[in-house]
Each structure stands twice: as structure tokens, then as C-alpha cells.
Amino acid sequence: MTRSRWLVPALSVLFVPLWASGFIAGKIATGHLEVPAVLLWRFVIALAVMLAAAAVLRPALPVGRAWLHLAVTALLLQVGQFSFVYSGLASGVPAGLSSLILGMAPLLVGLLTPLLLATRLGPAPVIGLLIGATGVYVVLADDLGGGLGWSVVFPVLGMLALTAGTLYQKRFNDRTPVVTSVVVQMATSLVATLAVFPFLGVAWLPPTPGGWLAVVWLGVINSAGAFVLMFLLLRWRSTVYVSSLLNLVPATTALTAVPVLGEPLTAQAVLGLAIALVGMFVGLGRFPGRWGRDRPGRDAEPVPAGAAVPPP
């Protein structure tokens, strides 16, 4: 229990900027090469990193239908989500607006969790998720009227894929070692991308150093790193806990886009970040009084990433 008191908060603090960086790096990457090539190199690099980790940790292999469940999760959480998100970024959807739309996924995950995963929710997480959703809306509300047309559909579809993949990961893959889970998902995603790549007629290699830097960041930091953290937090806490953290991503993306992408900083971004922080505070059960005793996801002692997880 002592270990989880510092480990989970530390990983939570690290998770938000790593996840948010995917929108920034994705916007840069899609400015240098086509979406299929971005996906291809993301999965190649992430798979190489995770295979190296697997060689050291030697985690247990999936058993039986776990292989199929991991493949389904990969198609939803990896191929589906990022194909749509990168297509939107390449079509001109701002990184901040993409993160705002993807920020709606935590609300759907939190509301669907009791129906699909038989998890009891008290008032705190529901109210916290609603406050967080309000915060991410405030951050970039003006962009919703920016005349982007049908391009906005891409991040909406990505948000639905993220919601489905998060729930599926929690429901069917929670007992698979984290490193094994990420390796199989990246391998599945790479195979799916390679299967269609020859028919798309796009260049394979990033043409500039900036393109290489962006795809390396997506593969190592945002893909391998962020998803390992996500799966660990899903295992050690709950979908609501992870959803509350994801509420902070749109505001973090908006603030990061100021120095990196040159997007202007507005009072709305600061206000939205503050509201999202309150939503996370309430959603994680840190609100004083009776709600504070309704904390979701009081989980057992963390399990090492390479170890098999016992039944709940």
C-alpha cells in the first residue's frame, strides 16, 4: 500500500503531458507526411521499444481468447483512434480542438462503465466528469464555430474509438501483463497498417528531420510510454480515475500549443484548465465530506508490469 501512495500519483502526473503531446506531435507529423505513413512509423517504433522491454521483463504470453481480445483492442484503441485523429489533423482540425473532442471520451467512459463493467459509481465521479467536460468545452469553445465542416467528423470518430477501446481494454485485457498487452496491440496495428499500405500510394519515409522527430516521439513517448501508463492506471485504479485524468488533456494541449505550434493563449484556456482541475479533484473522490468516501477504484497493491495478474 505504501508503494501505491507515491507510484500512482507520480504516474498520473506523468501521464497527462505524455498523452497530450500526441496531439502536438501528430499535428507536426501530418504536416510532413501522409497519415498512413505516420501510423506506420508510430507502430514500428513503438513495437521495437516494447519488444526490447519484453526481452528484459519476459512477461507471460496471452492465453486462449486473450489474443483475440488484444487484437480487437488494437483495432479500436490504436488503429481506429489514431487513423481518425491524424486524418482530422491533416485536414486542418487544430490540435487543441482535436484534444477537446477526444476529451469527451472520459465522460462517455464514465457513464458507460456501470452498464458494461458492473462498477458502482457514487455521485462524486459522475459530477466530477461533468465538471471536467465543462472545463474542456470552455477551453476551446470558440473553435467549434470555426467553419471546419466535415473535418470535425474525424476526431469525433476517434473519440468513439477511444471510448470503446478503453472499455474493452478494462473488460477483457485487465489480466494480461501490461508489456505483453502493448506488444501484441502494436504488432496487430502494424500488421493491419502494412496490409493496406501498398494500396494507398503514399511515401514510406519522412522527407525531413522534423518528420522523423515527430514520428519518433509518437512511437516512443506517446505510443509506447503513454499507453503503458494508461494500462497500468486502468489496472491499479478504475476507468473513472483515468477518465478524470484525461479531462486535463485538452487544456494541457492548448497551453503546450502556444510555444510549440504558435497558437494564441486565451483567458478561456486558463479558465478551462482550472475547471478541469476541479473536475479531476471531485471525480477522484478528493472532495471533503461524504463524497470523499465514495472514491472509485480502491484497488489492491500494484502488480509489477511483467507479472501475471491474479483473478479479482
mmCIF file of C-alpha atoms in Angstrom:
data_model
loop_
_atom_site.group_PDB
_atom_site.id
_atom_site.type_symbol
_atom_site.label_atom_id
_atom_site.label_comp_id
_atom_site.label_asym_id
_atom_site.label_seq_id
_atom_site.Cartn_x
_atom_site.Cartn_y
_atom_site.Cartn_z
ATOM 1 C CA MET A 1 0.000 0.000 0.000
ATOM 2 C CA THR A 2 2.921 2.373 0.750
ATOM 3 C CA ARG A 3 4.254 1.886 -2.746
ATOM 4 C CA SER A 4 0.949 2.827 -4.413
ATOM 5 C CA ARG A 5 0.736 6.051 -2.402
ATOM 6 C CA TRP A 6 3.624 7.577 -4.340
ATOM 7 C CA LEU A 7 3.703 5.468 -7.515
ATOM 8 C CA VAL A 8 0.153 6.030 -8.759
ATOM 9 C CA PRO A 9 0.212 9.830 -8.199
ATOM 10 C CA ALA A 10 3.622 10.063 -9.899
ATOM 11 C CA LEU A 11 2.449 8.080 -12.918
ATOM 12 C CA SER A 12 -0.742 10.151 -13.053
ATOM 13 C CA VAL A 13 1.216 13.408 -13.169
ATOM 14 C CA LEU A 14 3.407 11.996 -15.952
ATOM 15 C CA PHE A 15 0.520 10.510 -17.928
ATOM 16 C CA VAL A 16 -1.309 13.761 -18.747
ATOM 17 C CA PRO A 17 1.502 15.604 -20.599
ATOM 18 C CA LEU A 18 2.623 12.424 -22.372
ATOM 19 C CA TRP A 19 -0.891 11.817 -23.663
ATOM 20 C CA ALA A 20 -1.352 15.480 -24.601
ATOM 21 C CA SER A 21 1.933 15.500 -26.529
ATOM 22 C CA GLY A 22 0.405 13.131 -29.074
ATOM 23 C CA PHE A 23 -1.800 15.893 -30.463
ATOM 24 C CA ILE A 24 1.131 18.290 -30.803
ATOM 25 C CA ALA A 25 3.464 15.727 -32.369
ATOM 26 C CA GLY A 26 0.615 14.397 -34.512
ATOM 27 C CA LYS A 27 -0.062 17.858 -35.918
ATOM 28 C CA ILE A 28 3.638 18.258 -36.733
ATOM 29 C CA ALA A 29 3.935 14.760 -38.220
ATOM 30 C CA THR A 30 0.905 15.127 -40.507
ATOM 31 C CA GLY A 31 2.457 18.332 -41.820
ATOM 32 C CA HIS A 32 5.475 16.360 -43.066
ATOM 33 C CA LEU A 33 3.998 13.068 -44.326
ATOM 34 C CA GLU A 34 0.713 11.286 -45.095
ATOM 35 C CA VAL A 35 -1.470 9.804 -42.364
ATOM 36 C CA PRO A 36 -0.771 6.119 -43.255
ATOM 37 C CA ALA A 37 2.975 6.773 -43.022
ATOM 38 C CA VAL A 38 2.536 8.456 -39.629
ATOM 39 C CA LEU A 39 0.657 5.391 -38.398
ATOM 40 C CA LEU A 40 3.203 3.019 -39.901
ATOM 41 C CA TRP A 41 6.200 4.590 -38.205
ATOM 42 C CA ARG A 42 4.329 5.106 -34.945
ATOM 43 C CA PHE A 43 3.620 1.382 -34.724
ATOM 44 C CA VAL A 44 7.076 0.279 -35.974
ATOM 45 C CA ILE A 45 8.933 2.390 -33.415
ATOM 46 C CA ALA A 46 6.561 1.604 -30.537
ATOM 47 C CA LEU A 47 6.770 -2.129 -31.285
ATOM 48 C CA ALA A 48 10.577 -2.028 -31.307
ATOM 49 C CA VAL A 49 10.644 -0.253 -27.935
ATOM 50 C CA MET A 50 8.164 -2.665 -26.361
ATOM 51 C CA LEU A 51 9.904 -5.763 -27.758
ATOM 52 C CA ALA A 52 13.090 -4.578 -26.074
ATOM 53 C CA ALA A 53 11.159 -4.152 -22.815
ATOM 54 C CA ALA A 54 9.614 -7.615 -23.229
ATOM 55 C CA ALA A 55 13.065 -9.171 -23.783
ATOM 56 C CA VAL A 56 14.168 -7.791 -20.409
ATOM 57 C CA LEU A 57 10.984 -8.369 -18.393
ATOM 58 C CA ARG A 58 9.912 -11.654 -20.052
ATOM 59 C CA PRO A 59 6.194 -11.246 -19.318
ATOM 60 C CA ALA A 60 3.756 -14.116 -19.658
ATOM 61 C CA LEU A 61 2.156 -14.683 -23.063
ATOM 62 C CA PRO A 62 -1.589 -14.264 -23.598
ATOM 63 C CA VAL A 63 -3.682 -17.387 -23.212
ATOM 64 C CA GLY A 64 -6.583 -18.541 -25.372
ATOM 65 C CA ARG A 65 -9.023 -15.805 -26.348
ATOM 66 C CA ALA A 66 -6.767 -13.142 -24.838
ATOM 67 C CA TRP A 67 -5.025 -12.948 -28.215
ATOM 68 C CA LEU A 68 -8.303 -12.079 -29.928
ATOM 69 C CA HIS A 69 -9.265 -9.546 -27.259
ATOM 70 C CA LEU A 70 -5.912 -7.802 -27.601
ATOM 71 C CA ALA A 71 -6.327 -7.661 -31.379
ATOM 72 C CA VAL A 72 -9.788 -6.119 -31.061
ATOM 73 C CA THR A 73 -8.469 -3.556 -28.591
ATOM 74 C CA ALA A 74 -5.652 -2.702 -31.008
ATOM 75 C CA LEU A 75 -8.079 -2.044 -33.855
ATOM 76 C CA LEU A 76 -10.146 0.235 -31.635
ATOM 77 C CA LEU A 77 -7.602 1.947 -29.400
ATOM 78 C CA GLN A 78 -4.682 2.154 -31.818
ATOM 79 C CA VAL A 79 -5.676 1.881 -35.487
ATOM 80 C CA GLY A 80 -9.182 3.304 -35.184
ATOM 81 C CA GLN A 81 -8.487 6.174 -32.825
ATOM 82 C CA PHE A 82 -5.303 7.436 -34.469
ATOM 83 C CA SER A 83 -6.405 6.945 -38.067
ATOM 84 C CA PHE A 84 -9.307 9.297 -37.416
ATOM 85 C CA VAL A 85 -7.387 11.758 -35.230
ATOM 86 C CA TYR A 86 -4.483 12.106 -37.670
ATOM 87 C CA SER A 87 -6.888 12.409 -40.621
ATOM 88 C CA GLY A 88 -8.559 15.298 -38.817
ATOM 89 C CA LEU A 89 -5.240 16.973 -38.035
ATOM 90 C CA ALA A 90 -4.146 16.577 -41.658
ATOM 91 C CA SER A 91 -7.465 18.115 -42.794
ATOM 92 C CA GLY A 92 -6.854 21.263 -40.769
ATOM 93 C CA VAL A 93 -8.507 20.492 -37.435
ATOM 94 C CA PRO A 94 -6.445 22.322 -34.761
ATOM 95 C CA ALA A 95 -4.590 20.176 -32.231
ATOM 96 C CA GLY A 96 -6.461 21.859 -29.392
ATOM 97 C CA LEU A 97 -9.873 21.230 -30.930
ATOM 98 C CA SER A 98 -8.955 17.598 -31.576
ATOM 99 C CA SER A 99 -7.997 17.181 -27.935
ATOM 100 C CA LEU A 100 -11.251 18.864 -26.877
ATOM 101 C CA ILE A 101 -13.334 16.385 -28.869
ATOM 102 C CA LEU A 102 -11.246 13.427 -27.655
ATOM 103 C CA GLY A 103 -11.743 14.882 -24.164
ATOM 104 C CA MET A 104 -15.402 13.920 -24.395
ATOM 105 C CA ALA A 105 -14.385 10.239 -24.284
ATOM 106 C CA PRO A 106 -13.885 10.264 -20.484
ATOM 107 C CA LEU A 107 -17.498 11.368 -19.999
ATOM 108 C CA LEU A 108 -18.757 8.509 -22.148
ATOM 109 C CA VAL A 109 -16.418 6.023 -20.456
ATOM 110 C CA GLY A 110 -17.520 7.154 -17.011
ATOM 111 C CA LEU A 111 -21.209 6.975 -17.848
ATOM 112 C CA LEU A 112 -20.956 3.599 -19.616
ATOM 113 C CA THR A 113 -18.715 1.940 -17.017
ATOM 114 C CA PRO A 114 -21.564 0.973 -14.628
ATOM 115 C CA LEU A 115 -23.549 -0.545 -17.508
ATOM 116 C CA LEU A 116 -20.738 -2.531 -19.124
ATOM 117 C CA LEU A 117 -18.310 -3.298 -16.301
ATOM 118 C CA ALA A 118 -20.671 -3.605 -13.327
ATOM 119 C CA THR A 119 -18.776 -0.913 -11.459
ATOM 120 C CA ARG A 120 -20.644 1.058 -8.820
ATOM 121 C CA LEU A 121 -20.424 4.827 -9.165
ATOM 122 C CA GLY A 122 -21.188 7.290 -6.413
ATOM 123 C CA PRO A 123 -22.143 10.916 -7.071
ATOM 124 C CA ALA A 124 -18.552 12.224 -6.931
ATOM 125 C CA PRO A 125 -17.190 10.651 -10.147
ATOM 126 C CA VAL A 126 -20.298 11.487 -12.163
ATOM 127 C CA ILE A 127 -20.296 15.109 -11.013
ATOM 128 C CA GLY A 128 -16.536 15.306 -11.466
ATOM 129 C CA LEU A 129 -16.765 14.027 -15.023
ATOM 130 C CA LEU A 130 -19.460 16.571 -15.846
ATOM 131 C CA ILE A 131 -17.373 19.396 -14.381
ATOM 132 C CA GLY A 132 -14.332 18.183 -16.295
ATOM 133 C CA ALA A 133 -16.318 18.008 -19.539
ATOM 134 C CA THR A 134 -17.442 21.589 -18.924
ATOM 135 C CA GLY A 135 -13.822 22.609 -18.447
ATOM 136 C CA VAL A 136 -12.619 21.061 -21.693
ATOM 137 C CA TYR A 137 -15.513 22.716 -23.501
ATOM 138 C CA VAL A 138 -14.633 26.131 -22.101
ATOM 139 C CA VAL A 139 -11.008 25.771 -23.222
ATOM 140 C CA LEU A 140 -11.752 25.782 -26.928
ATOM 141 C CA ALA A 141 -15.455 26.563 -27.294
ATOM 142 C CA ASP A 142 -14.798 29.302 -29.857
ATOM 143 C CA ASP A 143 -13.167 26.830 -32.243
ATOM 144 C CA LEU A 144 -16.431 24.916 -32.593
ATOM 145 C CA GLY A 145 -17.694 27.652 -34.868
ATOM 146 C CA GLY A 146 -14.530 27.831 -36.927
ATOM 147 C CA GLY A 147 -16.041 26.554 -40.170
ATOM 148 C CA LEU A 148 -14.096 23.291 -40.306
ATOM 149 C CA GLY A 149 -17.027 21.484 -41.900
ATOM 150 C CA TRP A 150 -16.915 17.706 -42.196
ATOM 151 C CA SER A 151 -13.325 17.547 -40.967
ATOM 152 C CA VAL A 152 -14.651 17.643 -37.397
ATOM 153 C CA VAL A 153 -16.186 14.204 -38.001
ATOM 154 C CA PHE A 154 -12.704 12.636 -37.911
ATOM 155 C CA PRO A 155 -11.889 13.461 -34.269
ATOM 156 C CA VAL A 156 -15.474 12.568 -33.294
ATOM 157 C CA LEU A 157 -14.971 9.084 -34.726
ATOM 158 C CA GLY A 158 -11.606 8.936 -32.983
ATOM 159 C CA MET A 159 -13.309 9.804 -29.702
ATOM 160 C CA LEU A 160 -15.795 6.947 -30.162
ATOM 161 C CA ALA A 161 -12.944 4.519 -30.929
ATOM 162 C CA LEU A 162 -11.074 5.692 -27.812
ATOM 163 C CA THR A 163 -14.182 5.183 -25.671
ATOM 164 C CA ALA A 164 -14.811 1.687 -26.999
ATOM 165 C CA GLY A 165 -11.139 0.714 -26.760
ATOM 166 C CA THR A 166 -10.787 1.930 -23.173
ATOM 167 C CA LEU A 167 -13.821 -0.040 -22.026
ATOM 168 C CA TYR A 168 -12.747 -3.130 -23.962
ATOM 169 C CA GLN A 169 -9.230 -2.961 -22.526
ATOM 170 C CA LYS A 170 -10.568 -2.759 -18.980
ATOM 171 C CA ARG A 171 -13.156 -5.506 -19.510
ATOM 172 C CA PHE A 172 -11.129 -8.162 -21.357
ATOM 173 C CA ASN A 173 -7.402 -7.387 -21.053
ATOM 174 C CA ASP A 174 -7.033 -6.430 -17.412
ATOM 175 C CA ARG A 175 -5.343 -9.731 -16.520
ATOM 176 C CA THR A 176 -2.796 -9.650 -19.348
ATOM 177 C CA PRO A 177 0.655 -8.351 -18.375
ATOM 178 C CA VAL A 178 0.961 -4.726 -19.456
ATOM 179 C CA VAL A 179 4.085 -5.176 -21.595
ATOM 180 C CA THR A 180 2.524 -8.171 -23.347
ATOM 181 C CA SER A 181 -0.667 -6.202 -23.964
ATOM 182 C CA VAL A 182 1.147 -3.293 -25.593
ATOM 183 C CA VAL A 183 3.430 -5.544 -27.675
ATOM 184 C CA VAL A 184 0.525 -7.550 -29.107
ATOM 185 C CA GLN A 185 -1.516 -4.433 -29.779
ATOM 186 C CA MET A 186 1.335 -2.657 -31.563
ATOM 187 C CA ALA A 187 2.117 -5.777 -33.613
ATOM 188 C CA THR A 188 -1.554 -6.136 -34.577
ATOM 189 C CA SER A 189 -1.760 -2.455 -35.517
ATOM 190 C CA LEU A 190 1.409 -2.700 -37.612
ATOM 191 C CA VAL A 191 0.131 -5.753 -39.490
ATOM 192 C CA ALA A 192 -3.197 -4.022 -40.179
ATOM 193 C CA THR A 193 -1.409 -0.905 -41.451
ATOM 194 C CA LEU A 194 1.026 -2.877 -43.639
ATOM 195 C CA ALA A 195 -1.872 -4.835 -45.140
ATOM 196 C CA VAL A 196 -3.405 -1.717 -46.683
ATOM 197 C CA PHE A 197 -0.315 0.465 -47.118
ATOM 198 C CA PRO A 198 0.734 -0.754 -50.615
ATOM 199 C CA PHE A 199 -2.695 0.167 -51.994
ATOM 200 C CA LEU A 200 -2.632 3.774 -50.752
ATOM 201 C CA GLY A 201 0.138 5.115 -52.958
ATOM 202 C CA VAL A 202 1.850 7.241 -50.301
ATOM 203 C CA ALA A 203 5.531 7.702 -49.475
ATOM 204 C CA TRP A 204 7.011 5.473 -46.793
ATOM 205 C CA LEU A 205 9.783 7.656 -45.389
ATOM 206 C CA PRO A 206 9.508 11.022 -43.609
ATOM 207 C CA PRO A 207 11.135 13.539 -46.007
ATOM 208 C CA THR A 208 12.520 15.904 -43.344
ATOM 209 C CA PRO A 209 14.269 15.731 -39.943
ATOM 210 C CA GLY A 210 11.174 17.329 -38.407
ATOM 211 C CA GLY A 211 9.055 14.467 -39.700
ATOM 212 C CA TRP A 212 11.432 11.889 -38.249
ATOM 213 C CA LEU A 213 11.499 13.657 -34.892
ATOM 214 C CA ALA A 214 7.697 13.774 -34.761
ATOM 215 C CA VAL A 215 7.176 10.073 -35.575
ATOM 216 C CA VAL A 216 9.929 9.002 -33.152
ATOM 217 C CA TRP A 217 8.200 10.998 -30.420
ATOM 218 C CA LEU A 218 4.844 9.439 -31.321
ATOM 219 C CA GLY A 219 6.319 5.939 -31.286
ATOM 220 C CA VAL A 220 8.485 6.089 -28.175
ATOM 221 C CA ILE A 221 6.865 8.655 -25.896
ATOM 222 C CA ASN A 222 3.214 8.923 -26.866
ATOM 223 C CA SER A 223 2.576 5.377 -28.045
ATOM 224 C CA ALA A 224 4.775 3.027 -26.004
ATOM 225 C CA GLY A 225 5.159 5.277 -22.962
ATOM 226 C CA ALA A 226 1.685 6.781 -22.635
ATOM 227 C CA PHE A 227 -0.170 3.525 -23.291
ATOM 228 C CA VAL A 228 1.904 1.608 -20.754
ATOM 229 C CA LEU A 229 0.962 4.243 -18.193
ATOM 230 C CA MET A 230 -2.681 4.143 -19.273
ATOM 231 C CA PHE A 231 -2.921 0.356 -18.922
ATOM 232 C CA LEU A 232 -1.175 0.431 -15.537
ATOM 233 C CA LEU A 233 -3.567 3.110 -14.246
ATOM 234 C CA LEU A 234 -6.574 1.210 -15.622
ATOM 235 C CA ARG A 235 -5.370 -1.874 -13.734
ATOM 236 C CA TRP A 236 -4.462 -0.200 -10.455
ATOM 237 C CA ARG A 237 -7.364 2.211 -10.335
ATOM 238 C CA SER A 238 -10.525 2.454 -12.457
ATOM 239 C CA THR A 239 -11.788 3.731 -15.790
ATOM 240 C CA VAL A 240 -13.226 6.723 -13.933
ATOM 241 C CA TYR A 241 -9.805 7.541 -12.475
ATOM 242 C CA VAL A 242 -8.190 7.505 -15.921
ATOM 243 C CA SER A 243 -11.147 9.432 -17.347
ATOM 244 C CA SER A 244 -10.664 12.157 -14.754
ATOM 245 C CA LEU A 245 -7.014 12.488 -15.746
ATOM 246 C CA LEU A 246 -7.949 12.666 -19.432
ATOM 247 C CA ASN A 247 -10.148 15.656 -18.618
ATOM 248 C CA LEU A 248 -6.906 17.633 -18.229
ATOM 249 C CA VAL A 249 -5.531 16.755 -21.661
ATOM 250 C CA PRO A 250 -7.376 19.381 -23.777
ATOM 251 C CA ALA A 251 -6.281 22.274 -21.568
ATOM 252 C CA THR A 252 -2.746 20.896 -21.410
ATOM 253 C CA THR A 253 -2.673 20.575 -25.191
ATOM 254 C CA ALA A 254 -3.936 24.124 -25.643
ATOM 255 C CA LEU A 255 -1.269 25.516 -23.321
ATOM 256 C CA THR A 256 1.500 23.466 -24.942
ATOM 257 C CA ALA A 257 0.404 24.541 -28.428
ATOM 258 C CA VAL A 258 1.237 28.161 -27.566
ATOM 259 C CA PRO A 259 5.058 27.842 -27.705
ATOM 260 C CA VAL A 260 5.223 24.776 -29.981
ATOM 261 C CA LEU A 261 2.580 25.483 -32.646
ATOM 262 C CA GLY A 262 2.218 29.227 -32.175
ATOM 263 C CA GLU A 263 -1.447 29.065 -31.193
ATOM 264 C CA PRO A 264 -2.574 32.066 -29.100
ATOM 265 C CA LEU A 265 -3.134 31.773 -25.359
ATOM 266 C CA THR A 266 -6.567 32.941 -24.265
ATOM 267 C CA ALA A 267 -8.269 33.555 -20.960
ATOM 268 C CA GLN A 268 -10.638 30.712 -21.878
ATOM 269 C CA ALA A 269 -7.778 28.206 -21.877
ATOM 270 C CA VAL A 270 -6.722 29.234 -18.373
ATOM 271 C CA LEU A 271 -10.325 29.178 -17.112
ATOM 272 C CA GLY A 272 -10.997 25.807 -18.729
ATOM 273 C CA LEU A 273 -7.879 24.286 -17.202
ATOM 274 C CA ALA A 274 -8.976 25.484 -13.756
ATOM 275 C CA ILE A 275 -12.442 23.984 -14.232
ATOM 276 C CA ALA A 276 -10.948 20.691 -15.447
ATOM 277 C CA LEU A 277 -8.694 20.573 -12.379
ATOM 278 C CA VAL A 278 -11.752 20.955 -10.154
ATOM 279 C CA GLY A 279 -13.446 18.162 -12.115
ATOM 280 C CA MET A 280 -10.489 15.854 -11.553
ATOM 281 C CA PHE A 281 -10.402 16.767 -7.858
ATOM 282 C CA VAL A 282 -14.080 15.920 -7.416
ATOM 283 C CA GLY A 283 -14.036 12.896 -9.736
ATOM 284 C CA LEU A 284 -11.162 11.246 -7.888
ATOM 285 C CA GLY A 285 -13.040 11.493 -4.604
ATOM 286 C CA ARG A 286 -10.837 14.192 -3.077
ATOM 287 C CA PHE A 287 -13.860 16.360 -2.280
ATOM 288 C CA PRO A 288 -14.222 16.735 1.503
ATOM 289 C CA GLY A 289 -17.152 15.202 3.303
ATOM 290 C CA ARG A 290 -19.347 12.255 2.410
ATOM 291 C CA TRP A 291 -18.382 12.243 -1.281
ATOM 292 C CA GLY A 292 -14.762 11.777 -0.321
ATOM 293 C CA ARG A 293 -15.659 8.329 0.988
ATOM 294 C CA ASP A 294 -17.080 7.360 -2.406
ATOM 295 C CA ARG A 295 -13.709 7.152 -4.071
ATOM 296 C CA PRO A 296 -13.778 4.995 -7.194
ATOM 297 C CA GLY A 297 -11.288 2.299 -7.770
ATOM 298 C CA ARG A 298 -9.796 1.494 -4.357
ATOM 299 C CA ASP A 299 -7.518 -1.067 -5.800
ATOM 300 C CA ALA A 300 -5.099 -3.584 -4.470
ATOM 301 C CA GLU A 301 -1.340 -3.172 -4.240
ATOM 302 C CA PRO A 302 0.166 -2.509 -7.713
ATOM 303 C CA VAL A 303 1.351 -5.534 -9.661
ATOM 304 C CA PRO A 304 4.713 -5.402 -11.476
ATOM 305 C CA ALA A 305 4.348 -4.790 -15.198
ATOM 306 C CA GLY A 306 5.811 -8.139 -16.205
ATOM 307 C CA ALA A 307 3.873 -10.283 -13.773
ATOM 308 C CA ALA A 308 0.695 -12.243 -14.309
ATOM 309 C CA VAL A 309 -2.296 -10.719 -12.574
ATOM 310 C CA PRO A 310 -4.386 -12.931 -10.295
ATOM 311 C CA PRO A 311 -8.159 -13.071 -10.729
ATOM 312 C CA PRO A 312 -10.065 -10.275 -8.969
#
